Short mmCIF file of C-alpha atoms and ligand atoms in Angstrom, two decimals:
data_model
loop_
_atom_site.label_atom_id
_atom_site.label_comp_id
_atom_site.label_asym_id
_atom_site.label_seq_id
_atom_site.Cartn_x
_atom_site.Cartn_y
_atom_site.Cartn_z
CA UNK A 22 157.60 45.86 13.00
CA UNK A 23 156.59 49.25 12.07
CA UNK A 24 157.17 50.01 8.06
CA UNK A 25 158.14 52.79 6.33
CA UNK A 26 157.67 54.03 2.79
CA UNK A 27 160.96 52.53 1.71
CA UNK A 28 160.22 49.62 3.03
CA UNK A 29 160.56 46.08 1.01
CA UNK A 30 157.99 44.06 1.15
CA UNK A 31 158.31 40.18 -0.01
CA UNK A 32 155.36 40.40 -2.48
CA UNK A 33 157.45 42.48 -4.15
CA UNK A 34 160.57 40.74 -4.73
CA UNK A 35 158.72 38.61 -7.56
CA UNK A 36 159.55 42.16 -9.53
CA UNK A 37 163.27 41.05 -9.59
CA UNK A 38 165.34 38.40 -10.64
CA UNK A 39 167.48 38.20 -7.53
CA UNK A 40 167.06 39.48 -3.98
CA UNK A 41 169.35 39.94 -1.07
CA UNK A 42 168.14 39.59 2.35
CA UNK A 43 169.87 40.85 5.12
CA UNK A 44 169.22 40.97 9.21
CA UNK A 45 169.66 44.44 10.40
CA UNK A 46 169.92 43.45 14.20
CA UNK A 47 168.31 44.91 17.13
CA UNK A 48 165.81 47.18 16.61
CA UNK A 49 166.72 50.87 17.80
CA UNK A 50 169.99 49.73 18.69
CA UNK A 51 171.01 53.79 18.63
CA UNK A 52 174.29 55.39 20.04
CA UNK A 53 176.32 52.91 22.00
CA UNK A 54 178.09 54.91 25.17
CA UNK A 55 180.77 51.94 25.54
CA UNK A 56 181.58 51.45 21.75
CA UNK A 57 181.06 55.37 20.97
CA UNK A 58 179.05 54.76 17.64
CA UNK A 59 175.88 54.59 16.30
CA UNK A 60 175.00 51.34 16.33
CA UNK A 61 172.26 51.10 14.26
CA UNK A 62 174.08 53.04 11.41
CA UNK A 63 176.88 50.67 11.37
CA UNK A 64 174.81 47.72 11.40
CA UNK A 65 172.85 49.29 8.28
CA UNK A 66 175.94 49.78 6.86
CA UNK A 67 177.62 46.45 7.10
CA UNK A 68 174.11 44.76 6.04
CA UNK A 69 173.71 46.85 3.18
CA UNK A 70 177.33 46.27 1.95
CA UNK A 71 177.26 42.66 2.87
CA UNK A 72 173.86 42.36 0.50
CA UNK A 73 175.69 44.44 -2.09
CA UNK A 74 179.49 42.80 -2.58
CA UNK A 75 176.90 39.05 -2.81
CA UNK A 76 175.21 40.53 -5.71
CA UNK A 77 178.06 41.79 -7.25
CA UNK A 78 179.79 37.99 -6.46
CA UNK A 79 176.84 37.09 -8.57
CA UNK A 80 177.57 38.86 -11.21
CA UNK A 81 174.22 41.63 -10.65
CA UNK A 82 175.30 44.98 -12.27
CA UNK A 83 172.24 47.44 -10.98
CA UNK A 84 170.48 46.71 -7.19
CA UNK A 85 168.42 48.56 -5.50
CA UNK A 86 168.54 48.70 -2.26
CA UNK A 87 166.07 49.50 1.14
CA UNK A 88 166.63 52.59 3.19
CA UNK A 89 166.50 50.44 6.20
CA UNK A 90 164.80 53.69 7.89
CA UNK A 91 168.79 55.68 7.30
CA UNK A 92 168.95 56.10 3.63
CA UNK A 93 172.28 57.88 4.16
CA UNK A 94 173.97 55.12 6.05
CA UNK A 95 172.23 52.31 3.86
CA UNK A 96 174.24 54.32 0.77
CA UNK A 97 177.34 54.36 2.84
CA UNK A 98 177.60 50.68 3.05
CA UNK A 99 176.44 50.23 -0.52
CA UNK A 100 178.85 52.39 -1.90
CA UNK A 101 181.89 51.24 0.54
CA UNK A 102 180.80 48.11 -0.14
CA UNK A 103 181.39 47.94 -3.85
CA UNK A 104 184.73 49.36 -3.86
CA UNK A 105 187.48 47.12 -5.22
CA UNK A 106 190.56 48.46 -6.56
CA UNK A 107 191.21 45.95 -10.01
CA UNK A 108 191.91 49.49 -12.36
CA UNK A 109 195.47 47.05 -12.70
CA UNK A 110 193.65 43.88 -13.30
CA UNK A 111 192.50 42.64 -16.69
CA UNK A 112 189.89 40.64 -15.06
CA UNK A 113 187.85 43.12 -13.55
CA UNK A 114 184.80 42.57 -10.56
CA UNK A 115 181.31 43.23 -12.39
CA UNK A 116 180.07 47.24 -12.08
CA UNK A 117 177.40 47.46 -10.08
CA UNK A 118 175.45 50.59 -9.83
CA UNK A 119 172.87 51.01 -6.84
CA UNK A 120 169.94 53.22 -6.91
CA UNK A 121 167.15 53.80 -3.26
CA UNK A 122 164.53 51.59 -3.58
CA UNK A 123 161.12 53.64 -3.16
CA UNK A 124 161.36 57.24 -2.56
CA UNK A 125 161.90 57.89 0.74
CA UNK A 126 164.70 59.93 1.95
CA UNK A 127 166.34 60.09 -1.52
CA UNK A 128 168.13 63.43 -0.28
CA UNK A 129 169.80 61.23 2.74
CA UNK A 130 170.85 58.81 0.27
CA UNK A 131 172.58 61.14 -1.89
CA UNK A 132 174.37 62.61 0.88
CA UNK A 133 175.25 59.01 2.06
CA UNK A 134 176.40 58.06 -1.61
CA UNK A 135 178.84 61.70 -1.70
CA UNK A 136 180.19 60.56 1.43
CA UNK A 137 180.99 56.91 0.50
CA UNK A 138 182.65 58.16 -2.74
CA UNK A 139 184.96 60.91 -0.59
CA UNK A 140 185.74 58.25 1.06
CA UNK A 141 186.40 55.81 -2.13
CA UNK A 142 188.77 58.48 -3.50
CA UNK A 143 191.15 58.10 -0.50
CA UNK A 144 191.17 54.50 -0.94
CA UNK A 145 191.77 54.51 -4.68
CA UNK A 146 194.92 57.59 -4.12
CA UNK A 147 195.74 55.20 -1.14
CA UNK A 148 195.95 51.93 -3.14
CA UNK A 149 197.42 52.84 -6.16
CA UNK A 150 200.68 52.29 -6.56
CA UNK A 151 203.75 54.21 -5.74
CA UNK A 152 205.10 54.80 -9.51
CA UNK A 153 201.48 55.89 -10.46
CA UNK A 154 200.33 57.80 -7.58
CA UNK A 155 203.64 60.08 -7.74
CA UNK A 156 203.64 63.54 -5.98
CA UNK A 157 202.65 65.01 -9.39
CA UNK A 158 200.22 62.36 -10.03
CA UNK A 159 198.42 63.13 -7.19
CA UNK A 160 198.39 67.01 -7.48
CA UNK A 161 196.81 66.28 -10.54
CA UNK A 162 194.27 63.85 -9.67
CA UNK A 163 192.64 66.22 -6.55
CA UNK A 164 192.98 69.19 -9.20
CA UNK A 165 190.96 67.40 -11.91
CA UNK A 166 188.36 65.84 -8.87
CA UNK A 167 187.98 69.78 -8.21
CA UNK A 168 187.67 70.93 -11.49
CA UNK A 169 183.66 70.56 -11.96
CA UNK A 170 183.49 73.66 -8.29
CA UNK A 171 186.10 75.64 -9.65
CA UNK A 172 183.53 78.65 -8.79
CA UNK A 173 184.38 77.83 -5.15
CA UNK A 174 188.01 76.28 -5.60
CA UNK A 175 191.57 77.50 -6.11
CA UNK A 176 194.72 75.49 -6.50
CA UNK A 177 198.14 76.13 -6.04
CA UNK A 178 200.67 73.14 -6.78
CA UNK A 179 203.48 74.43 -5.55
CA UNK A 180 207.35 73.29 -7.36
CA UNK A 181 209.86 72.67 -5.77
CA UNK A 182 211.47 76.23 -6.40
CA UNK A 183 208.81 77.97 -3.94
CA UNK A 184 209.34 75.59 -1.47
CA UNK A 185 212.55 76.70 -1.34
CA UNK A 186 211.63 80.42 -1.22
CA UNK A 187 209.47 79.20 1.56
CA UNK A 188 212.88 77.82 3.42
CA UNK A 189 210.96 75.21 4.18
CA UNK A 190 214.27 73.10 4.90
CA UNK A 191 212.44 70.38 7.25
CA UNK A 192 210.41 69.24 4.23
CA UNK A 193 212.80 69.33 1.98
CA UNK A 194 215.56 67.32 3.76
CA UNK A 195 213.03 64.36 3.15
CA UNK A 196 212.58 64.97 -1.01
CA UNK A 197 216.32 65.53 -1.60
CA UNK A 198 216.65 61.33 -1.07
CA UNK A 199 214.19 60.93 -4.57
CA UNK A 200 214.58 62.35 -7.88
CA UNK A 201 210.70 62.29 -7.85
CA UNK A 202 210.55 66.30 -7.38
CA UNK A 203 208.44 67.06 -4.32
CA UNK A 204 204.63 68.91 -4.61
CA UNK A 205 203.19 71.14 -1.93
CA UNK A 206 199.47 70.98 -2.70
CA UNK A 207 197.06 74.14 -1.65
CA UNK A 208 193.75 74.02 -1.81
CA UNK A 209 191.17 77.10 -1.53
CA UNK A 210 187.59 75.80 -0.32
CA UNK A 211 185.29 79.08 -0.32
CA UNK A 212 181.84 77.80 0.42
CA UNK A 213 180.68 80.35 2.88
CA UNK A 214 178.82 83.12 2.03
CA UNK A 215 181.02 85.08 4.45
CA UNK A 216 184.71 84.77 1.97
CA UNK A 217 186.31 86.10 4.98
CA UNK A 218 185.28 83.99 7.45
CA UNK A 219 188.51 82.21 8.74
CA UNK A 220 189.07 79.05 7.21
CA UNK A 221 189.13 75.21 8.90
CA UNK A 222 192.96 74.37 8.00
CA UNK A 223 193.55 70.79 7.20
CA UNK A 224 196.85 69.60 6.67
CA UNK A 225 197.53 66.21 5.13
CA UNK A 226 201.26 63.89 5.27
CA UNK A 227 202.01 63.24 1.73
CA UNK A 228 204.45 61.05 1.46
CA UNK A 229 203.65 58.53 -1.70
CA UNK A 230 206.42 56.55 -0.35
CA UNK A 231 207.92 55.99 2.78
CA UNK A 232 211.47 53.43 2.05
CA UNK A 233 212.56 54.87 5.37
CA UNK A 234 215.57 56.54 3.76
CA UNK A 235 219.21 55.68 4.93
CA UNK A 236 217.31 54.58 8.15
CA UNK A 237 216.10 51.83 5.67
CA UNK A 238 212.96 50.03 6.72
CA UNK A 239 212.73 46.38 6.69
CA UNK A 240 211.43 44.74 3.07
CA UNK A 241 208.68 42.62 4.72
CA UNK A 242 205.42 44.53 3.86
CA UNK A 243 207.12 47.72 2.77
CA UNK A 244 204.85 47.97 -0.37
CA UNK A 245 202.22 49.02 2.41
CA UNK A 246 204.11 52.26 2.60
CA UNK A 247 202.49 53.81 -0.51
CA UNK A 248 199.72 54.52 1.66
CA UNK A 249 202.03 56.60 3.79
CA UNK A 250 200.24 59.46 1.61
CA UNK A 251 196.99 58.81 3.79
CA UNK A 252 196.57 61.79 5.63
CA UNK A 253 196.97 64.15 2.48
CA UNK A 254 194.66 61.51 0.72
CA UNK A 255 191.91 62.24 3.26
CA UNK A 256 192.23 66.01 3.37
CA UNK A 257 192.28 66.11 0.06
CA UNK A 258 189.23 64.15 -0.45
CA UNK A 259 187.08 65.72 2.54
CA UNK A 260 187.86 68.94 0.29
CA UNK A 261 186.05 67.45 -2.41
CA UNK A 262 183.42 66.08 -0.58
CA UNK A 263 182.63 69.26 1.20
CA UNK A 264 182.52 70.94 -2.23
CA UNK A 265 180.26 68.57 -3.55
CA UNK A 266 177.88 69.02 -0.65
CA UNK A 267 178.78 72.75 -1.17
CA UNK A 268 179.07 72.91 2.69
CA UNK A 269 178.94 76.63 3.63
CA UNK A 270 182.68 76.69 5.30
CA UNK A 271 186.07 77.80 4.06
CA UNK A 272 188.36 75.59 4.52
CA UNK A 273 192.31 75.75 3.16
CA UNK A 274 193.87 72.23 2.68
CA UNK A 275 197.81 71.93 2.41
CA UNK A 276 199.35 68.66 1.14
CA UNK A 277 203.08 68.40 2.16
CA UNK A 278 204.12 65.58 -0.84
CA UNK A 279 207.09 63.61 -1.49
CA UNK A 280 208.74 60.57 -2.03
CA UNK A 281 211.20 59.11 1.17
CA UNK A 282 214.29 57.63 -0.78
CA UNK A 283 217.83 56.80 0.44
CA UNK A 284 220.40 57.94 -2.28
CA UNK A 285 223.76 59.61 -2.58
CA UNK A 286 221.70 62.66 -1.49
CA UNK A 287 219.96 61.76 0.83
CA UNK A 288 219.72 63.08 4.62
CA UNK A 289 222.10 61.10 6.71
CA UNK A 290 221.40 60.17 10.44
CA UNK A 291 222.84 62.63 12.34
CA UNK A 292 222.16 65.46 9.94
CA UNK A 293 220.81 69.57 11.55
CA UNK A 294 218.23 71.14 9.26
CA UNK A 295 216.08 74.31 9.62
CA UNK A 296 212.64 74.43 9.52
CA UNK A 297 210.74 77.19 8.16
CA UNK A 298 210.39 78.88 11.75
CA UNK A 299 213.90 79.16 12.26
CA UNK A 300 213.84 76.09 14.74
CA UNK A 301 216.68 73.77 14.19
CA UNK A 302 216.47 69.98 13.81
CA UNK A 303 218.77 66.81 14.62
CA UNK A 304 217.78 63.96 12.05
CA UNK A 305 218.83 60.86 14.21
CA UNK A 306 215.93 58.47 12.02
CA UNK A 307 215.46 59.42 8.71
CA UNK A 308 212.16 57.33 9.00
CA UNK A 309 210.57 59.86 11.13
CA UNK A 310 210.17 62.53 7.71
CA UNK A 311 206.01 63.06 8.19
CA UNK A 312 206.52 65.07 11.45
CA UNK A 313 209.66 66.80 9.10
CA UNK A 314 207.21 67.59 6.16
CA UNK A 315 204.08 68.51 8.80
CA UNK A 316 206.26 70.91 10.76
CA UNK A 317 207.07 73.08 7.63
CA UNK A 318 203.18 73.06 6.36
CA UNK A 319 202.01 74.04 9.77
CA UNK A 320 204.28 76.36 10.27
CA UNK A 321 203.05 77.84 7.00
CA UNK A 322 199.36 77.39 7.47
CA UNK A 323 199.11 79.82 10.52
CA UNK A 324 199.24 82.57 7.66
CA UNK A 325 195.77 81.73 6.54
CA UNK A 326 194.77 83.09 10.59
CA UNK A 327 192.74 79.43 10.93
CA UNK A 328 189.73 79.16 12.91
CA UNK A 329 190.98 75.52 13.50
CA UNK A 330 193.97 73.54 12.54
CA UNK A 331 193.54 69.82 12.03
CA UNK A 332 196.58 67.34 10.57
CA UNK A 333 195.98 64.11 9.33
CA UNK A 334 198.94 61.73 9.44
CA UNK A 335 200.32 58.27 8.83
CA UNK A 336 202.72 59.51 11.45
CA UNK A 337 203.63 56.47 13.88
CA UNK A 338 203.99 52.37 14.15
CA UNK A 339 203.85 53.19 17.95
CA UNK A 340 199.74 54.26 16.98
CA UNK A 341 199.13 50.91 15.55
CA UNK A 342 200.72 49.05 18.39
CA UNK A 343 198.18 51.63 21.03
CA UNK A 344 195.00 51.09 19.64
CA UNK A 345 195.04 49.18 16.45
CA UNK A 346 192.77 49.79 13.74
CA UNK A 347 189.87 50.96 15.98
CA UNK A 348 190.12 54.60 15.95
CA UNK A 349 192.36 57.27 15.17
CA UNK A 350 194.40 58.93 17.72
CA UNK A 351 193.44 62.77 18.17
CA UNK A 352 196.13 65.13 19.95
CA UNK A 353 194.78 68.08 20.50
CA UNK A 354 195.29 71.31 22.90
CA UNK A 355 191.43 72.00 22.60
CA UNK A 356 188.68 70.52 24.34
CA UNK A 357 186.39 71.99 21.75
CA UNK A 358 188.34 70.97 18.90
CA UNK A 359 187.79 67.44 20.51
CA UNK A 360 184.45 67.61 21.02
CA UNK A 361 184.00 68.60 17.63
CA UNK A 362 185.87 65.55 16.15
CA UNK A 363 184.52 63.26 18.92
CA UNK A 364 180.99 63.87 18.28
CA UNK A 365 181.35 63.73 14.56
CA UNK A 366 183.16 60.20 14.79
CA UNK A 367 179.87 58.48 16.64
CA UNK A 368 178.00 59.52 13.73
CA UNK A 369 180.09 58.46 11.14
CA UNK A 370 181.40 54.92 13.38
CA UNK A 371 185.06 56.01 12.01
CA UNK A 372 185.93 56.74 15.60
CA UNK A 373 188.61 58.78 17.09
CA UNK A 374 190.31 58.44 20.93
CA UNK A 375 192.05 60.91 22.69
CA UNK A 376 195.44 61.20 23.40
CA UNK A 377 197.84 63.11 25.62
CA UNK A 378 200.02 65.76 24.78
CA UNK A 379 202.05 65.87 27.87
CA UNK A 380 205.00 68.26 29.02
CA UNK A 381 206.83 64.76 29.78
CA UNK A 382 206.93 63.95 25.77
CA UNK A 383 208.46 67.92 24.81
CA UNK A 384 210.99 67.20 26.69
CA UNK A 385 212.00 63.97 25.14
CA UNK A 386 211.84 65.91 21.68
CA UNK A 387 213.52 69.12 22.95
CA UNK A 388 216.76 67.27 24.59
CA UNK A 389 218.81 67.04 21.72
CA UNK A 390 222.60 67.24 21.02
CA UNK A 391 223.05 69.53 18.59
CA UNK A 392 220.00 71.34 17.83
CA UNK A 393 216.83 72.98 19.21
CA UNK A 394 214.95 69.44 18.67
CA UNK A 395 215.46 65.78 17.85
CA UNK A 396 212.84 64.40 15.08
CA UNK A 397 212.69 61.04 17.71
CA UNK A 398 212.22 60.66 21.29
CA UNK A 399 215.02 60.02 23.69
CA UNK A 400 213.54 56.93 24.73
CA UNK A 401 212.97 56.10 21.10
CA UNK A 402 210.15 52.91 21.60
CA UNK A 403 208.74 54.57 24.32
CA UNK A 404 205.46 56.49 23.82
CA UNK A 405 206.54 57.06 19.99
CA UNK A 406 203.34 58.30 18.78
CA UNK A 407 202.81 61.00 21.36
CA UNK A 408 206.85 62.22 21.01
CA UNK A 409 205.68 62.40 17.74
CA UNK A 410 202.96 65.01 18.69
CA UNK A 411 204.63 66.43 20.68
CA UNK A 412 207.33 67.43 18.29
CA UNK A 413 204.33 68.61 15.66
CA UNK A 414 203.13 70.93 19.14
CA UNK A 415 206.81 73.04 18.50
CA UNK A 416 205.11 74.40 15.55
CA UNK A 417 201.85 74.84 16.28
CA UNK A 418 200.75 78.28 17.97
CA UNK A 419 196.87 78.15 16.99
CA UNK A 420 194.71 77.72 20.43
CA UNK A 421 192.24 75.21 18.49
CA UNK A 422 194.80 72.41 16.79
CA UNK A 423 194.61 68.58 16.54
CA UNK A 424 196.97 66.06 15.31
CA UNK A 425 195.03 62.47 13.89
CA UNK A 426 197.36 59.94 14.09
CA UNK A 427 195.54 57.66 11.62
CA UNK A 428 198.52 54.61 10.99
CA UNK A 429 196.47 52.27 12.83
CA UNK A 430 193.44 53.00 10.53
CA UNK A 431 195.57 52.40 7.61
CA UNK A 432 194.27 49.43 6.48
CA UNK A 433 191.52 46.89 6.61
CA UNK A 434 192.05 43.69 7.15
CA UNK A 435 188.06 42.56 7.83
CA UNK A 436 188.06 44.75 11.44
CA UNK A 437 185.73 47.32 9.31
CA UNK A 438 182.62 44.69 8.40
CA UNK A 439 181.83 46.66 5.33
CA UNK A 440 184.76 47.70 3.60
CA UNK A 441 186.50 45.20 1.57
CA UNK A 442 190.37 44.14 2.32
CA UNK A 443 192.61 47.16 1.88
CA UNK A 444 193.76 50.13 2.04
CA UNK A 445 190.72 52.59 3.92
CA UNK A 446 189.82 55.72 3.41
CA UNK A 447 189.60 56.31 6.96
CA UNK A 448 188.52 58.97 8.65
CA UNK A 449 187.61 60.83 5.44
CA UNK A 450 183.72 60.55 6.11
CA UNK A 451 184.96 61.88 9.62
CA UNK A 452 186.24 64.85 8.46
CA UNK A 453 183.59 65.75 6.21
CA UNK A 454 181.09 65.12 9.26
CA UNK A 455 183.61 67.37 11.12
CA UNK A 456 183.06 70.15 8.52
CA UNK A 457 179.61 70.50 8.16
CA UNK A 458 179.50 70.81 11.95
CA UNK A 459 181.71 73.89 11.47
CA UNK A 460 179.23 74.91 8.78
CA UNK A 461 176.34 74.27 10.79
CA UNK A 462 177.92 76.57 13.76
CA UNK A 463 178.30 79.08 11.22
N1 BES B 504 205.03 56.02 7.90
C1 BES B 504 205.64 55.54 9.09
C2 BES B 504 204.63 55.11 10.15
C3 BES B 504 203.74 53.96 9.80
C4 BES B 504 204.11 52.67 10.13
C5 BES B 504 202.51 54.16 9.22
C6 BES B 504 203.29 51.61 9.84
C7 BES B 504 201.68 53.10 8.93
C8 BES B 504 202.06 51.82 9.25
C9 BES B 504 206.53 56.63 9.70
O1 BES B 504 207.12 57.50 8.81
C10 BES B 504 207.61 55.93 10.46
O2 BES B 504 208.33 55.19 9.86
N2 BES B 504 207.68 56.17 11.76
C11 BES B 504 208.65 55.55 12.58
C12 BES B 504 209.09 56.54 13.63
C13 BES B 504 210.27 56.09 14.44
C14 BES B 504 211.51 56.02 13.55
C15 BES B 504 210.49 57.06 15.56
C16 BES B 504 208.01 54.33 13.26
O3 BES B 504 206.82 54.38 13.56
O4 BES B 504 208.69 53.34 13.41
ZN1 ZN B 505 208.96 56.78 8.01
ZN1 ZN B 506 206.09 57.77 6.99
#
């Protein structure tokens, strides 16, 4: 075996009280065409987090831990590792902290360890829940994360009053349902030296819970729909990461959140409201509100004259049923947008798989009774998650847009080897790794 700097040798582990050995697998195992991922990296990272949560078991607060020749993916799995979410618990898991053994590629494993924690902050916003993580709550938790780059960051948290001047009607015919009062989040990433270079747009579905409204959803495993906030949690948290790294991109992030409540006041099945590009919408599900909320934030974001426009959304069962918690489905109208978010997902192994955006969907969205669209397809079961992109296409008129379906990558279960049970992040460390490709091609 060839050894590196960082390497651990046995002799040494007399030095500590407690070692963890783990196999790495084949040797230069590199990108994997069939399983489009890195193969190596994820096998570093589910060793390293596997060696990690044992110690921690063990009750080990500070490890340090081999490069295994990718300090950035060893600190991945380290950090992903470690996360548990017991802030609720009185009995909390011991606090490890984790530091590169030797001192080779220490600026890989910072990167690694900024990434992990980007992604840690979508899983924390993701898992908390409902009554803490309200649309306010979670305003102010991204504005306080932000609050160390405010040289490079402006926030907007838009009331409920501007939304209104904004006639964003689609978004708020899902709010009116809670008396939680709804938050659109905007947030101003300026880290290229060019401040008017146009700006990566993400857009995020924010809804910190999703009851279904008078379509009520069934009580078995509703609580899982305080993650339903996913898509703004990973925006929101590849914003910070990319200011941490102080990427050299602009990027704008909008965060469409609210609460989806039945109540006296609630939208009723059945129900026309207006979007804020004049379009016209029949309500027959009242559980289909993210492509509501999405339609009035993309509809805003084209004023920001986006080099790109990715969403990020919670957005359909139908996903989950597709491709289960493998990858993300990615909807996009550009082959170089895909590219992008392709090649950035075999690095990262938080993979994304393309998905149509057929004329045959529109018109299963655009055949409605009483208005210019229905928010579900004719054929309701059939194909739901791509009427569902479909409907998000009618206001989209950027060349370069993509729509991550990312319910299927909701949770972990144990498909993901080294993140713990829960909800997962996913595909923050994507998106970051999508960024500072942008950055890169200036
Ligand atoms: N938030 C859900 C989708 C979802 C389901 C995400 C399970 C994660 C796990 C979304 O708002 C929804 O309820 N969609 C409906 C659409 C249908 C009414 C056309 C669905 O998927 O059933
Ligand atoms: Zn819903
Ligand atoms: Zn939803």
């Amino acid at each position: 075996e060839e050894e590196d700097e960082g390497t651990l040798h046995l002799t040494e582990a007399a030095d500590f009280p407690c070692v963890a050995l783990v196999g790495l697998g084949k040797n230069n195992a590199g990108v994997c065409r069939t399983e489009n991922w890195d193969t190596s990296k994820e096998n570093i990272r589910q060793a390293v987090s596997a060696g990690c949560r044992l110690l921690q078991d063990l009750e080990v607060s500070h490890v340090e831990v081999d490069s295994c020749g990718d300090a950035q993916s060893a600190a991945e799995g380290a950090v992903l590792g470690l996360f548990h979410y017991d802030q609720l618990k009185s009995k909390k898991k011991t606090k490890v902290t984790t530091q590169l053994h030797g001192s080779a590629d220490v600026v890989g494993w910072e990167k690694g360890i900024v990434y992990a924690e980007g992604q840690n902050l979508a899983r924390l916003l993701m898992e908390a829940p409902a009554n803490h993580i309200t649309p306010t709550a979670f305003a102010k938790t991204i504005e306080e994360k932000l609050a160390p780059h405010a040289d490079r960051v402006t926030i907007h948290k838009r009331p409920q009053a501007w939304i209104e001047e904004q006639q964003m009607g689609a978004f708020l015919s899902v709010s009116k349902g809670s008396e939680e009062p709804p938050v659109f989040l905007e947030l101003h990433y300026n880290g290229s030296p060019d401040s008017k270079q146009p700006p990566l747009l993400l857009v995020g579905k924010g809804i910190t819970f999703d009851s279904g409204g008078i379509s009520l959803k069934p009580s078995a495993s509703m609580d899982a729909m305080r993650a339903d906030m996913g898509g703004a949690a990973t925006v929101c948290a590849s914003i910070v990461t990319a200011a941490s790294l102080k990427l050299p991109v602009n990027i704008v992030g909008l965060a469409p959140l609210c609460e989806n409540m039945p109540s006296g006041k609630a939208t009723k099945p059945g129900d026309v409201v207006k979007a804020k590009n004049g379009k016209t919408i029949q309500v027959d599900n009242t559980d289909a509100e993210g492509r509501l909320i999405l339609a009035d934030a993309l509809c805003y974001g084209h004023v920001f004259n986006p080099r790109a426009i990715v969403n990020v959304a919670t957005l359909t069962g139908a996903m989950d049923v597709a491709l289960g918690s493998a990858a993300a489905g990615v909807f996009t109208n550009s082959d170089w947008l895909w590219e992008q978010l392709h090649r950035a997902s075999v690095v990262t192994g938080d993979r994304v798989w393309r998905m149509p955006l057929f004329q045959h969907y529109t018109k299963q969205v655009t055949d409605s009774q009483l208005a210019d669209l229905n928010n579900i397809g004719k054929y309701s079961r059939s194909g739901g998650a791509c009427t569902a992109a479909a409907f998000l296409r009618e206001f989209v008129k950027a060349p370069h847009w993509a729509h991550l379906d990312i319910a299927g990558v909701m949770s972990n279960k144990d498909e993901v080897p080294y993140l713990r049970k829960g909800m997962s992040g996913r595909p923050t460390r994507t998106l970051v790794e999508f960024a500072a490709g942008l950055a890169h091609n200036g």
